[in-house]
mmCIF file of C-alpha atoms and ligand atoms in Angstrom:
data_model
loop_
_atom_site.group_PDB
_atom_site.id
_atom_site.type_symbol
_atom_site.label_atom_id
_atom_site.label_comp_id
_atom_site.label_asym_id
_atom_site.label_seq_id
_atom_site.Cartn_x
_atom_site.Cartn_y
_atom_site.Cartn_z
ATOM 1 C CA MET A 1 -10.683 14.564 4.962
ATOM 2 C CA PRO A 2 -7.162 14.553 3.508
ATOM 3 C CA GLY A 3 -5.690 11.164 2.634
ATOM 4 C CA PRO A 4 -2.526 9.461 3.837
ATOM 5 C CA ASP A 5 0.846 11.151 3.295
ATOM 6 C CA ILE A 6 1.448 9.401 0.013
ATOM 7 C CA GLY A 7 3.172 12.338 -1.686
ATOM 8 C CA SER A 8 5.685 10.776 -4.004
ATOM 9 C CA PRO A 9 8.209 12.009 -6.515
ATOM 10 C CA PHE A 10 7.451 8.820 -8.452
ATOM 11 C CA GLY A 11 3.751 9.491 -8.990
ATOM 12 C CA SER A 12 1.194 6.835 -8.361
ATOM 13 C CA GLY A 13 1.430 3.466 -6.679
ATOM 14 C CA THR A 14 -0.879 0.609 -5.924
ATOM 15 C CA PHE A 15 -1.290 -1.628 -2.931
ATOM 16 C CA LEU A 16 -2.932 -4.871 -2.166
ATOM 17 C CA LEU A 17 -5.552 -5.105 0.487
ATOM 18 C CA ILE A 18 -6.651 -8.531 1.593
ATOM 19 C CA GLY A 19 -9.462 -9.265 3.982
ATOM 20 C CA ARG A 20 -12.904 -7.740 3.966
ATOM 21 C CA ASN A 21 -12.044 -6.076 0.639
ATOM 22 C CA ARG A 22 -9.943 -8.426 -1.383
ATOM 23 C CA HIS A 23 -7.533 -6.796 -3.812
ATOM 24 C CA ALA A 24 -8.879 -3.289 -3.571
ATOM 25 C CA SER A 25 -6.387 -0.860 -4.986
ATOM 26 C CA LEU A 26 -5.706 2.791 -4.334
ATOM 27 C CA GLN A 27 -3.813 5.286 -6.380
ATOM 28 C CA SER A 28 -1.320 7.487 -4.615
ATOM 29 C CA THR A 29 -1.602 11.215 -4.820
ATOM 30 C CA ALA A 30 1.035 13.917 -4.947
ATOM 31 C CA GLY A 31 1.517 15.693 -1.650
ATOM 32 C CA HIS A 32 3.722 16.300 1.301
ATOM 33 C CA GLU A 33 7.467 15.982 1.294
ATOM 34 C CA THR A 34 7.825 14.343 4.674
ATOM 35 C CA ARG A 35 5.592 11.347 4.859
ATOM 36 C CA LYS A 36 4.375 9.955 8.114
ATOM 37 C CA LEU A 37 2.544 6.798 9.036
ATOM 38 C CA ARG A 38 -0.545 8.698 10.038
ATOM 39 C CA ASP A 39 -4.056 7.274 10.341
ATOM 40 C CA THR A 40 -7.475 8.872 10.061
ATOM 41 C CA LYS A 41 -7.514 9.501 13.830
ATOM 42 C CA GLY A 42 -4.226 11.389 13.701
ATOM 43 C CA ARG A 43 -2.179 8.642 15.343
ATOM 44 C CA VAL A 44 1.338 8.278 13.961
ATOM 45 C CA ALA A 45 3.020 4.857 13.912
ATOM 46 C CA LYS A 46 6.551 4.722 15.323
ATOM 47 C CA LYS A 47 6.891 1.121 16.454
ATOM 48 C CA LEU A 48 7.030 -2.087 14.479
ATOM 49 C CA ARG A 49 6.549 -5.661 15.674
ATOM 50 C CA ILE A 50 8.037 -8.207 13.347
ATOM 51 C CA SER A 51 6.976 -11.813 13.606
ATOM 52 C CA VAL A 52 9.836 -13.806 12.121
ATOM 53 C CA THR A 53 8.082 -17.163 12.287
ATOM 54 C CA ASP A 54 4.675 -18.542 13.219
ATOM 55 C CA ARG A 55 6.351 -21.710 14.568
ATOM 56 C CA CYS A 56 6.715 -22.249 18.271
ATOM 57 C CA ASN A 57 8.153 -25.141 20.240
ATOM 58 C CA PHE A 58 5.711 -24.348 23.064
ATOM 59 C CA ALA A 59 1.967 -24.704 22.753
ATOM 60 C CA CYS A 60 0.635 -22.264 25.323
ATOM 61 C CA LEU A 61 -3.002 -23.033 25.825
ATOM 62 C CA PHE A 62 -4.053 -19.385 25.594
ATOM 63 C CA CYS A 63 -2.211 -18.951 22.290
ATOM 64 C CA MET A 64 -1.807 -21.962 19.995
ATOM 65 C CA PRO A 65 -4.430 -24.296 18.608
ATOM 66 C CA GLU A 66 -3.898 -28.038 19.083
ATOM 67 C CA LYS A 67 -0.687 -28.926 17.272
ATOM 68 C CA GLU A 68 -2.398 -31.172 14.729
ATOM 69 C CA LYS A 69 -4.864 -28.411 13.877
ATOM 70 C CA VAL A 70 -2.284 -25.705 13.264
ATOM 71 C CA LYS A 71 -2.102 -24.465 9.714
ATOM 72 C CA TRP A 72 1.537 -23.462 9.565
ATOM 73 C CA ILE A 73 2.566 -20.901 7.021
ATOM 74 C CA PRO A 74 4.336 -22.807 4.229
ATOM 75 C CA GLN A 75 8.073 -22.310 4.490
ATOM 76 C CA GLU A 76 8.369 -20.698 1.082
ATOM 77 C CA GLU A 77 5.896 -18.012 2.110
ATOM 78 C CA ILE A 78 7.942 -16.901 5.101
ATOM 79 C CA LEU A 79 9.936 -13.761 4.439
ATOM 80 C CA GLY A 80 13.676 -14.140 4.093
ATOM 81 C CA PHE A 81 16.020 -11.855 6.019
ATOM 82 C CA ASP A 82 16.631 -9.723 2.900
ATOM 83 C CA GLU A 83 12.895 -9.184 2.561
ATOM 84 C CA VAL A 84 12.386 -8.355 6.233
ATOM 85 C CA GLU A 85 15.288 -5.938 6.107
ATOM 86 C CA ARG A 86 14.000 -4.253 2.990
ATOM 87 C CA ILE A 87 10.475 -3.762 4.352
ATOM 88 C CA THR A 88 11.882 -2.497 7.658
ATOM 89 C CA ARG A 89 14.074 0.002 5.792
ATOM 90 C CA VAL A 90 11.034 1.373 4.006
ATOM 91 C CA LEU A 91 9.114 1.510 7.277
ATOM 92 C CA ALA A 92 12.031 3.303 8.945
ATOM 93 C CA SER A 93 12.083 5.845 6.117
ATOM 94 C CA LEU A 94 8.439 6.532 7.002
ATOM 95 C CA GLY A 95 9.141 7.111 10.679
ATOM 96 C CA ILE A 96 9.361 3.731 12.401
ATOM 97 C CA GLU A 97 11.926 4.065 15.193
ATOM 98 C CA LYS A 98 11.539 1.047 17.440
ATOM 99 C CA VAL A 99 11.357 -2.604 16.504
ATOM 100 C CA ARG A 100 10.351 -5.665 18.508
ATOM 101 C CA VAL A 101 11.089 -9.086 17.043
ATOM 102 C CA THR A 102 8.593 -11.747 18.004
ATOM 103 C CA GLY A 103 6.735 -14.792 16.688
ATOM 104 C CA GLY A 104 5.828 -17.702 17.068
ATOM 105 C CA GLU A 105 9.112 -18.151 18.818
ATOM 106 C CA PRO A 106 11.716 -15.850 17.263
ATOM 107 C CA LEU A 107 14.674 -17.832 18.580
ATOM 108 C CA LEU A 108 13.587 -20.794 16.472
ATOM 109 C CA ARG A 109 14.573 -18.825 13.401
ATOM 110 C CA ARG A 110 18.043 -19.940 12.389
ATOM 111 C CA ASP A 111 20.739 -17.229 12.633
ATOM 112 C CA ILE A 112 18.254 -14.776 14.099
ATOM 113 C CA GLU A 113 21.162 -12.731 15.449
ATOM 114 C CA GLN A 114 22.122 -11.944 11.856
ATOM 115 C CA LEU A 115 18.712 -10.408 11.295
ATOM 116 C CA VAL A 116 19.060 -8.493 14.561
ATOM 117 C CA ARG A 117 22.391 -7.081 13.351
ATOM 118 C CA ARG A 118 20.912 -6.078 10.015
ATOM 119 C CA LEU A 119 17.869 -4.410 11.527
ATOM 120 C CA THR A 120 19.825 -2.462 14.138
ATOM 121 C CA SER A 121 21.985 -0.953 11.423
ATOM 122 C CA ILE A 122 19.024 0.524 9.541
ATOM 123 C CA PRO A 123 19.111 4.319 9.747
ATOM 124 C CA GLY A 124 16.330 5.595 11.967
ATOM 125 C CA ILE A 125 15.929 2.420 14.041
ATOM 126 C CA ARG A 126 16.759 3.489 17.586
ATOM 127 C CA SER A 127 16.112 0.258 19.462
ATOM 128 C CA LEU A 128 15.471 -3.392 18.877
ATOM 129 C CA ASP A 129 13.970 -5.710 21.489
ATOM 130 C CA MET A 130 12.619 -9.242 21.420
ATOM 131 C CA THR A 131 9.803 -11.228 22.988
ATOM 132 C CA SER A 132 10.704 -14.874 23.543
ATOM 133 C CA ASN A 133 9.571 -17.959 25.408
ATOM 134 C CA GLY A 134 13.131 -18.220 26.754
ATOM 135 C CA TRP A 135 13.834 -21.784 25.613
ATOM 136 C CA HIS A 136 16.924 -20.862 23.552
ATOM 137 C CA LEU A 137 17.848 -17.761 25.494
ATOM 138 C CA GLU A 138 20.602 -19.196 27.639
ATOM 139 C CA ARG A 139 22.463 -20.252 24.493
ATOM 140 C CA LYS A 140 21.641 -17.204 22.375
ATOM 141 C CA ALA A 141 21.673 -14.248 24.767
ATOM 142 C CA GLU A 142 25.295 -13.285 24.274
ATOM 143 C CA ALA A 143 25.210 -13.423 20.476
ATOM 144 C CA LEU A 144 21.997 -11.419 20.465
ATOM 145 C CA ARG A 145 23.531 -8.776 22.714
ATOM 146 C CA GLU A 146 26.590 -8.568 20.469
ATOM 147 C CA ALA A 147 24.354 -8.236 17.426
ATOM 148 C CA GLY A 148 22.733 -5.167 18.964
ATOM 149 C CA LEU A 149 19.627 -6.498 20.683
ATOM 150 C CA ARG A 150 18.695 -4.097 23.460
ATOM 151 C CA GLY A 151 16.257 -5.953 25.684
ATOM 152 C CA VAL A 152 14.230 -9.103 25.944
ATOM 153 C CA THR A 153 10.804 -9.856 27.335
ATOM 154 C CA VAL A 154 10.343 -13.463 28.391
ATOM 155 C CA SER A 155 6.945 -15.028 28.830
ATOM 156 C CA LEU A 156 6.568 -16.685 32.204
ATOM 157 C CA HIS A 157 3.157 -17.766 33.342
ATOM 158 C CA SER A 158 3.946 -20.054 36.240
ATOM 159 C CA LEU A 159 6.777 -20.849 38.632
ATOM 160 C CA LYS A 160 5.503 -24.341 39.327
ATOM 161 C CA SER A 161 7.161 -26.859 37.025
ATOM 162 C CA GLU A 162 4.147 -29.053 36.486
ATOM 163 C CA ARG A 163 1.836 -26.174 35.889
ATOM 164 C CA PHE A 164 4.331 -24.484 33.575
ATOM 165 C CA ALA A 165 4.349 -27.678 31.530
ATOM 166 C CA LYS A 166 0.577 -27.810 31.505
ATOM 167 C CA ILE A 167 0.233 -24.214 30.354
ATOM 168 C CA SER A 168 3.051 -24.169 27.807
ATOM 169 C CA GLY A 169 2.995 -27.796 26.706
ATOM 170 C CA VAL A 170 6.694 -28.233 27.510
ATOM 171 C CA ASP A 171 8.470 -29.127 30.726
ATOM 172 C CA ALA A 172 10.806 -26.181 30.459
ATOM 173 C CA LEU A 173 10.638 -24.021 33.577
ATOM 174 C CA PRO A 174 14.254 -24.448 34.786
ATOM 175 C CA ARG A 175 15.581 -23.839 31.293
ATOM 176 C CA VAL A 176 13.493 -20.681 30.836
ATOM 177 C CA LEU A 177 14.646 -19.364 34.219
ATOM 178 C CA ARG A 178 18.266 -20.005 33.229
ATOM 179 C CA GLY A 179 17.588 -18.086 30.033
ATOM 180 C CA ILE A 180 16.349 -15.084 32.006
ATOM 181 C CA ASP A 181 19.402 -15.205 34.267
ATOM 182 C CA ARG A 182 21.700 -15.378 31.256
ATOM 183 C CA ALA A 183 19.964 -12.410 29.618
ATOM 184 C CA LEU A 184 20.628 -10.386 32.772
ATOM 185 C CA GLU A 185 24.221 -11.614 32.947
ATOM 186 C CA VAL A 186 25.121 -10.567 29.412
ATOM 187 C CA GLY A 187 23.562 -7.150 29.930
ATOM 188 C CA LEU A 188 20.430 -7.249 27.823
ATOM 189 C CA SER A 189 18.388 -4.357 29.119
ATOM 190 C CA PRO A 190 15.566 -4.142 29.858
ATOM 191 C CA VAL A 191 14.851 -7.758 30.749
ATOM 192 C CA LYS A 192 11.138 -8.111 31.446
ATOM 193 C CA VAL A 193 8.731 -10.889 32.217
ATOM 194 C CA ASN A 194 5.278 -11.167 30.607
ATOM 195 C CA SER A 195 2.554 -13.109 32.365
ATOM 196 C CA VAL A 196 -0.936 -13.813 31.153
ATOM 197 C CA ALA A 197 -3.029 -14.363 34.260
ATOM 198 C CA ILE A 198 -5.934 -16.695 33.616
ATOM 199 C CA ARG A 199 -8.571 -17.387 36.201
ATOM 200 C CA GLY A 200 -8.455 -20.916 37.466
ATOM 201 C CA TYR A 201 -5.073 -21.593 35.841
ATOM 202 C CA ASN A 202 -2.429 -19.380 37.418
ATOM 203 C CA ASP A 203 -4.163 -16.475 39.144
ATOM 204 C CA ASP A 204 -3.046 -17.879 42.506
ATOM 205 C CA GLU A 205 0.567 -17.230 41.440
ATOM 206 C CA ILE A 206 0.396 -13.498 40.879
ATOM 207 C CA LEU A 207 2.284 -12.741 44.096
ATOM 208 C CA ASP A 208 4.874 -15.466 43.455
ATOM 209 C CA LEU A 209 5.583 -14.080 40.003
ATOM 210 C CA VAL A 210 5.856 -10.572 41.429
ATOM 211 C CA GLU A 211 8.304 -11.801 44.062
ATOM 212 C CA TYR A 212 10.391 -13.585 41.456
ATOM 213 C CA ALA A 213 10.661 -10.357 39.456
ATOM 214 C CA ARG A 214 11.348 -8.153 42.477
ATOM 215 C CA GLU A 215 14.187 -10.397 43.637
ATOM 216 C CA ARG A 216 15.910 -9.925 40.291
ATOM 217 C CA ARG A 217 14.896 -6.285 39.892
ATOM 218 C CA ILE A 218 13.215 -7.061 36.601
ATOM 219 C CA SER A 219 9.945 -5.591 35.418
ATOM 220 C CA ILE A 220 6.910 -7.782 35.343
ATOM 221 C CA ARG A 221 3.998 -7.156 33.002
ATOM 222 C CA PHE A 222 0.609 -8.786 33.439
ATOM 223 C CA ILE A 223 -1.319 -9.050 30.174
ATOM 224 C CA GLU A 224 -5.061 -9.531 30.221
ATOM 225 C CA PHE A 225 -6.119 -12.702 28.469
ATOM 226 C CA MET A 226 -7.305 -11.755 24.971
ATOM 227 C CA PRO A 227 -9.685 -13.779 22.781
ATOM 228 C CA LEU A 228 -6.893 -14.601 20.328
ATOM 229 C CA ASP A 229 -6.361 -18.119 21.613
ATOM 230 C CA GLY A 230 -6.255 -21.135 19.366
ATOM 231 C CA LEU A 231 -8.247 -23.509 21.563
ATOM 232 C CA GLY A 232 -11.302 -21.318 21.916
ATOM 233 C CA MET A 233 -11.035 -21.428 25.714
ATOM 234 C CA TRP A 234 -11.345 -17.653 26.158
ATOM 235 C CA SER A 235 -14.283 -16.298 28.096
ATOM 236 C CA TYR A 236 -14.579 -13.031 29.939
ATOM 237 C CA ASP A 237 -14.706 -14.732 33.327
ATOM 238 C CA LYS A 238 -11.194 -16.135 32.713
ATOM 239 C CA VAL A 239 -9.773 -12.628 32.284
ATOM 240 C CA VAL A 240 -8.033 -11.442 35.422
ATOM 241 C CA GLY A 241 -8.421 -7.703 35.139
ATOM 242 C CA GLY A 242 -5.699 -5.180 35.890
ATOM 243 C CA LYS A 243 -7.503 -3.736 38.897
ATOM 244 C CA GLU A 244 -7.766 -7.120 40.555
ATOM 245 C CA ILE A 245 -4.019 -7.658 40.108
ATOM 246 C CA ILE A 246 -3.148 -4.287 41.621
ATOM 247 C CA ASP A 247 -5.465 -4.885 44.588
ATOM 248 C CA LYS A 248 -3.906 -8.268 45.232
ATOM 249 C CA VAL A 249 -0.272 -7.173 44.877
ATOM 250 C CA SER A 250 -0.589 -3.935 46.804
ATOM 251 C CA GLU A 251 -1.931 -5.726 49.872
ATOM 252 C CA LYS A 252 1.567 -7.105 50.353
ATOM 253 C CA TYR A 253 3.758 -4.713 48.343
ATOM 254 C CA PRO A 254 2.435 -1.144 48.250
ATOM 255 C CA LEU A 255 2.465 0.329 44.788
ATOM 256 C CA ARG A 256 2.523 3.861 43.442
ATOM 257 C CA PRO A 257 0.764 4.492 40.102
ATOM 258 C CA GLN A 258 2.932 6.030 37.399
ATOM 259 C CA GLY A 259 0.299 6.107 34.669
ATOM 260 C CA ARG A 260 0.674 4.974 31.126
ATOM 261 C CA GLY A 261 3.211 6.872 29.036
ATOM 262 C CA THR A 262 1.981 8.108 25.657
ATOM 263 C CA ALA A 263 1.604 5.187 23.247
ATOM 264 C CA GLU A 264 2.884 2.680 25.822
ATOM 265 C CA THR A 265 1.041 -0.606 26.136
ATOM 266 C CA SER A 266 1.347 -0.855 29.890
ATOM 267 C CA ALA A 267 0.269 1.308 32.774
ATOM 268 C CA LEU A 268 3.173 1.339 35.211
ATOM 269 C CA TRP A 269 3.179 0.948 38.967
ATOM 270 C CA LYS A 270 6.325 1.351 41.049
ATOM 271 C CA PHE A 271 6.877 -0.553 44.263
ATOM 272 C CA VAL A 272 6.996 1.953 47.090
ATOM 273 C CA ASP A 273 10.094 0.219 48.524
ATOM 274 C CA GLY A 274 11.945 0.934 45.272
ATOM 275 C CA ARG A 275 12.247 -2.705 44.196
ATOM 276 C CA GLY A 276 11.285 -2.421 40.569
ATOM 277 C CA ASP A 277 7.973 -1.970 38.846
ATOM 278 C CA LEU A 278 4.909 -3.742 37.588
ATOM 279 C CA GLY A 279 3.075 -3.079 34.334
ATOM 280 C CA LEU A 280 -0.512 -3.805 33.426
ATOM 281 C CA ILE A 281 -1.464 -4.429 29.822
ATOM 282 C CA THR A 282 -5.246 -4.124 29.802
ATOM 283 C CA PRO A 283 -6.603 -4.535 26.271
ATOM 284 C CA MET A 284 -9.847 -5.983 27.642
ATOM 285 C CA SER A 285 -10.711 -3.860 30.683
ATOM 286 C CA ASP A 286 -9.101 -0.593 29.616
ATOM 287 C CA PRO A 287 -8.004 -0.575 25.963
ATOM 288 C CA PHE A 288 -5.198 1.794 25.048
ATOM 289 C CA CYS A 289 -5.874 2.236 21.354
ATOM 290 C CA ASP A 290 -6.341 6.012 21.288
ATOM 291 C CA ASP A 291 -2.634 6.682 21.026
ATOM 292 C CA CYS A 292 -1.484 3.341 19.593
ATOM 293 C CA ASP A 293 1.653 3.812 17.520
ATOM 294 C CA ARG A 294 2.310 0.196 16.506
ATOM 295 C CA VAL A 295 2.163 -1.722 13.257
ATOM 296 C CA ARG A 296 2.881 -5.409 12.747
ATOM 297 C CA LEU A 297 4.569 -7.405 10.046
ATOM 298 C CA THR A 298 3.613 -11.080 9.983
ATOM 299 C CA ALA A 299 6.096 -13.812 9.135
ATOM 300 C CA ASP A 300 4.604 -14.088 5.643
ATOM 301 C CA GLY A 301 4.852 -10.396 4.955
ATOM 302 C CA LYS A 302 1.445 -9.018 5.785
ATOM 303 C CA LEU A 303 1.201 -5.627 7.333
ATOM 304 C CA LEU A 304 -1.359 -5.218 10.096
ATOM 305 C CA SER A 305 -2.112 -1.830 11.516
ATOM 306 C CA CYS A 306 -3.920 -3.330 14.509
ATOM 307 C CA LEU A 307 -3.607 -6.563 16.465
ATOM 308 C CA PHE A 308 -7.331 -7.189 16.066
ATOM 309 C CA ASP A 309 -7.805 -6.135 12.474
ATOM 310 C CA THR A 310 -9.078 -8.524 9.842
ATOM 311 C CA GLU A 311 -7.578 -6.599 6.954
ATOM 312 C CA TYR A 312 -3.967 -6.929 6.030
ATOM 313 C CA TYR A 313 -1.743 -5.660 3.290
ATOM 314 C CA ASP A 314 0.316 -8.173 1.400
ATOM 315 C CA LEU A 315 3.779 -6.676 1.224
ATOM 316 C CA ARG A 316 5.323 -10.008 0.273
ATOM 317 C CA HIS A 317 3.379 -9.960 -2.951
ATOM 318 C CA LEU A 318 4.899 -6.588 -3.798
ATOM 319 C CA VAL A 319 8.400 -7.597 -2.737
ATOM 320 C CA ARG A 320 8.324 -10.777 -4.802
ATOM 321 C CA ASN A 321 6.670 -9.287 -7.869
ATOM 322 C CA GLY A 322 8.921 -6.403 -8.735
ATOM 323 C CA GLY A 323 7.363 -3.781 -6.465
ATOM 324 C CA THR A 324 9.624 -0.816 -5.876
ATOM 325 C CA ASP A 325 10.362 0.669 -2.474
ATOM 326 C CA GLU A 326 7.967 3.409 -3.443
ATOM 327 C CA ASP A 327 5.220 0.844 -4.087
ATOM 328 C CA LEU A 328 5.919 -0.579 -0.660
ATOM 329 C CA ALA A 329 5.800 2.851 0.926
ATOM 330 C CA VAL A 330 2.454 3.612 -0.705
ATOM 331 C CA SER A 331 0.974 0.312 0.485
ATOM 332 C CA ILE A 332 2.232 0.865 3.993
ATOM 333 C CA LEU A 333 0.940 4.433 4.137
ATOM 334 C CA ASN A 334 -2.474 3.282 2.967
ATOM 335 C CA ALA A 335 -2.538 0.384 5.414
ATOM 336 C CA VAL A 336 -1.762 2.633 8.351
ATOM 337 C CA TRP A 337 -4.201 5.288 7.156
ATOM 338 C CA LYS A 338 -7.021 2.749 7.539
ATOM 339 C CA LYS A 339 -6.005 1.623 11.019
ATOM 340 C CA PRO A 340 -9.153 0.715 12.989
ATOM 341 C CA GLU A 341 -10.179 3.015 15.789
ATOM 342 C CA GLY A 342 -9.529 0.426 18.447
ATOM 343 C CA VAL A 343 -10.668 -2.686 20.214
ATOM 344 C CA GLY A 344 -13.283 -0.707 22.173
ATOM 345 C CA HIS A 345 -15.092 -0.315 18.847
ATOM 346 C CA MET A 346 -14.934 -4.027 18.029
ATOM 347 C CA PRO A 347 -17.711 -5.738 19.987
ATOM 348 C CA TRP A 348 -16.942 -9.018 18.204
ATOM 349 C CA ILE A 349 -13.586 -8.985 19.969
ATOM 350 C CA LYS A 350 -14.604 -7.489 23.300
ATOM 351 C CA ASP A 351 -17.428 -9.987 23.656
ATOM 352 C CA GLY A 352 -15.355 -12.823 22.271
ATOM 353 C CA TRP A 353 -17.688 -14.089 19.540
ATOM 354 C CA ALA A 354 -15.244 -13.730 16.675
ATOM 355 C CA LYS A 355 -11.520 -13.388 16.433
ATOM 356 C CA PRO A 356 -9.325 -12.387 13.548
ATOM 357 C CA ARG A 357 -6.593 -14.970 14.059
ATOM 358 C CA ASN A 358 -4.546 -16.751 16.700
ATOM 359 C CA MET A 359 -1.816 -14.956 18.564
ATOM 360 C CA ASN A 360 1.009 -17.175 17.284
ATOM 361 C CA ALA A 361 0.121 -16.172 13.721
ATOM 362 C CA ILE A 362 0.310 -12.454 14.448
ATOM 363 C CA GLY A 363 3.248 -11.970 16.725
ATOM 364 C CA GLY A 364 2.339 -10.664 20.167
HETATM 365 N N1 SAM B 1 7.009 -17.049 21.673
HETATM 366 C C1 SAM B 1 7.188 -15.763 22.263
HETATM 367 C C2 SAM B 1 6.686 -15.755 23.683
HETATM 368 O O1 SAM B 1 6.266 -16.815 24.184
HETATM 369 O O2 SAM B 1 6.764 -14.717 24.327
HETATM 370 C C3 SAM B 1 6.643 -14.596 21.494
HETATM 371 C C4 SAM B 1 5.269 -14.720 20.899
HETATM 372 S S1 SAM B 1 3.934 -14.701 22.024
HETATM 373 C C5 SAM B 1 2.570 -14.777 20.911
HETATM 374 C C6 SAM B 1 3.970 -13.036 22.585
HETATM 375 C C7 SAM B 1 3.184 -12.741 23.834
HETATM 376 O O3 SAM B 1 1.816 -12.881 23.581
HETATM 377 C C8 SAM B 1 3.533 -13.623 24.995
HETATM 378 O O4 SAM B 1 3.911 -12.867 26.101
HETATM 379 C C9 SAM B 1 2.243 -14.354 25.251
HETATM 380 O O5 SAM B 1 2.089 -14.639 26.592
HETATM 381 C C10 SAM B 1 1.214 -13.378 24.758
HETATM 382 N N2 SAM B 1 -0.059 -14.004 24.412
HETATM 383 C C11 SAM B 1 -0.271 -15.063 23.609
HETATM 384 N N3 SAM B 1 -1.579 -15.363 23.525
HETATM 385 C C12 SAM B 1 -2.226 -14.445 24.292
HETATM 386 C C13 SAM B 1 -3.596 -14.209 24.602
HETATM 387 N N4 SAM B 1 -4.561 -14.967 24.116
HETATM 388 N N5 SAM B 1 -3.877 -13.177 25.428
HETATM 389 C C14 SAM B 1 -2.902 -12.398 25.936
HETATM 390 N N6 SAM B 1 -1.595 -12.563 25.666
HETATM 391 C C15 SAM B 1 -1.254 -13.581 24.862
#
């Protein structure tokens, strides 16, 4: 089998692999002129999720561990904006076209709009979106729009104040809703809502959340609960599967299936009456790894080719120790080359008996 597209006018490079195989190194080989982020299954990465911080002012029970048990990334290990920009430039030169900024909570990062501006001006980056808990959105939406942010996805798991506080750890529902309204007002587009439906916690609110989204003509996405939670509360019986959601919603609001676009995370359903759409993100009941085109950069500069992978590639080490852009490119190409086949091939994830890390530390 041929290797990754490491062809380089500069000859060989090395990369750091941390995880199952600590500090393995690979030599690059001469080869193709146009290099792509291709993996052994022929998938080509085009999208990048950047976690800009592992900190969050919420403590969603399906995401964060108990606050006192969180091992925060030391501040000095978090990438600076120059470092994020540099790595993104290299990734863009290898074919990354779309970026989503996430966290932790990305709006906790001071002057985040400056990073947004810098990333949107990188040649090859066609769009930049953000996933946020909405807490700072009312205040930040306009500056983010001006800096070039395209759209925002806000996590909203309940429309009942008390329950929202119980799930997220903060009594913040009205403020988050104002943030969503402000995002719409300033013209961020698309504005979407993400909900994780968990049996026994908020599954009785699926229709309410749908109605909230329909009234505002915003897209709602239901994400199946994944075993990446910090409290260890995940079990398969708490997962509300995509099919169940569609059955429930379509009883009241008929839906027409649109399918899942190539490399999209969600299968789309349009409301027959034309009032918006609903997406299902089904990593547990119907994984969509076969055409996955995403890579992730953690706040401390690790490249992950898969949300569930246990291996990561330490780009920060290269950036801070004199690595050239070519060294970075070689590491990235190798990391993507070894992308796992998918969650369907990871019984330890599917059955919930081991997890690589908590969601806040990866960037969802
Ligand atoms: N702080 C931001 C937010 O609240 O949206 C961005 C980070 S958060 C980790 C990104 C997304 O991951 C959110 O929509 C959240 O609901 C989702 N998420 C977190 N833990 C999850 C889990 N265990 N299963 C499924 N989705 C999860």
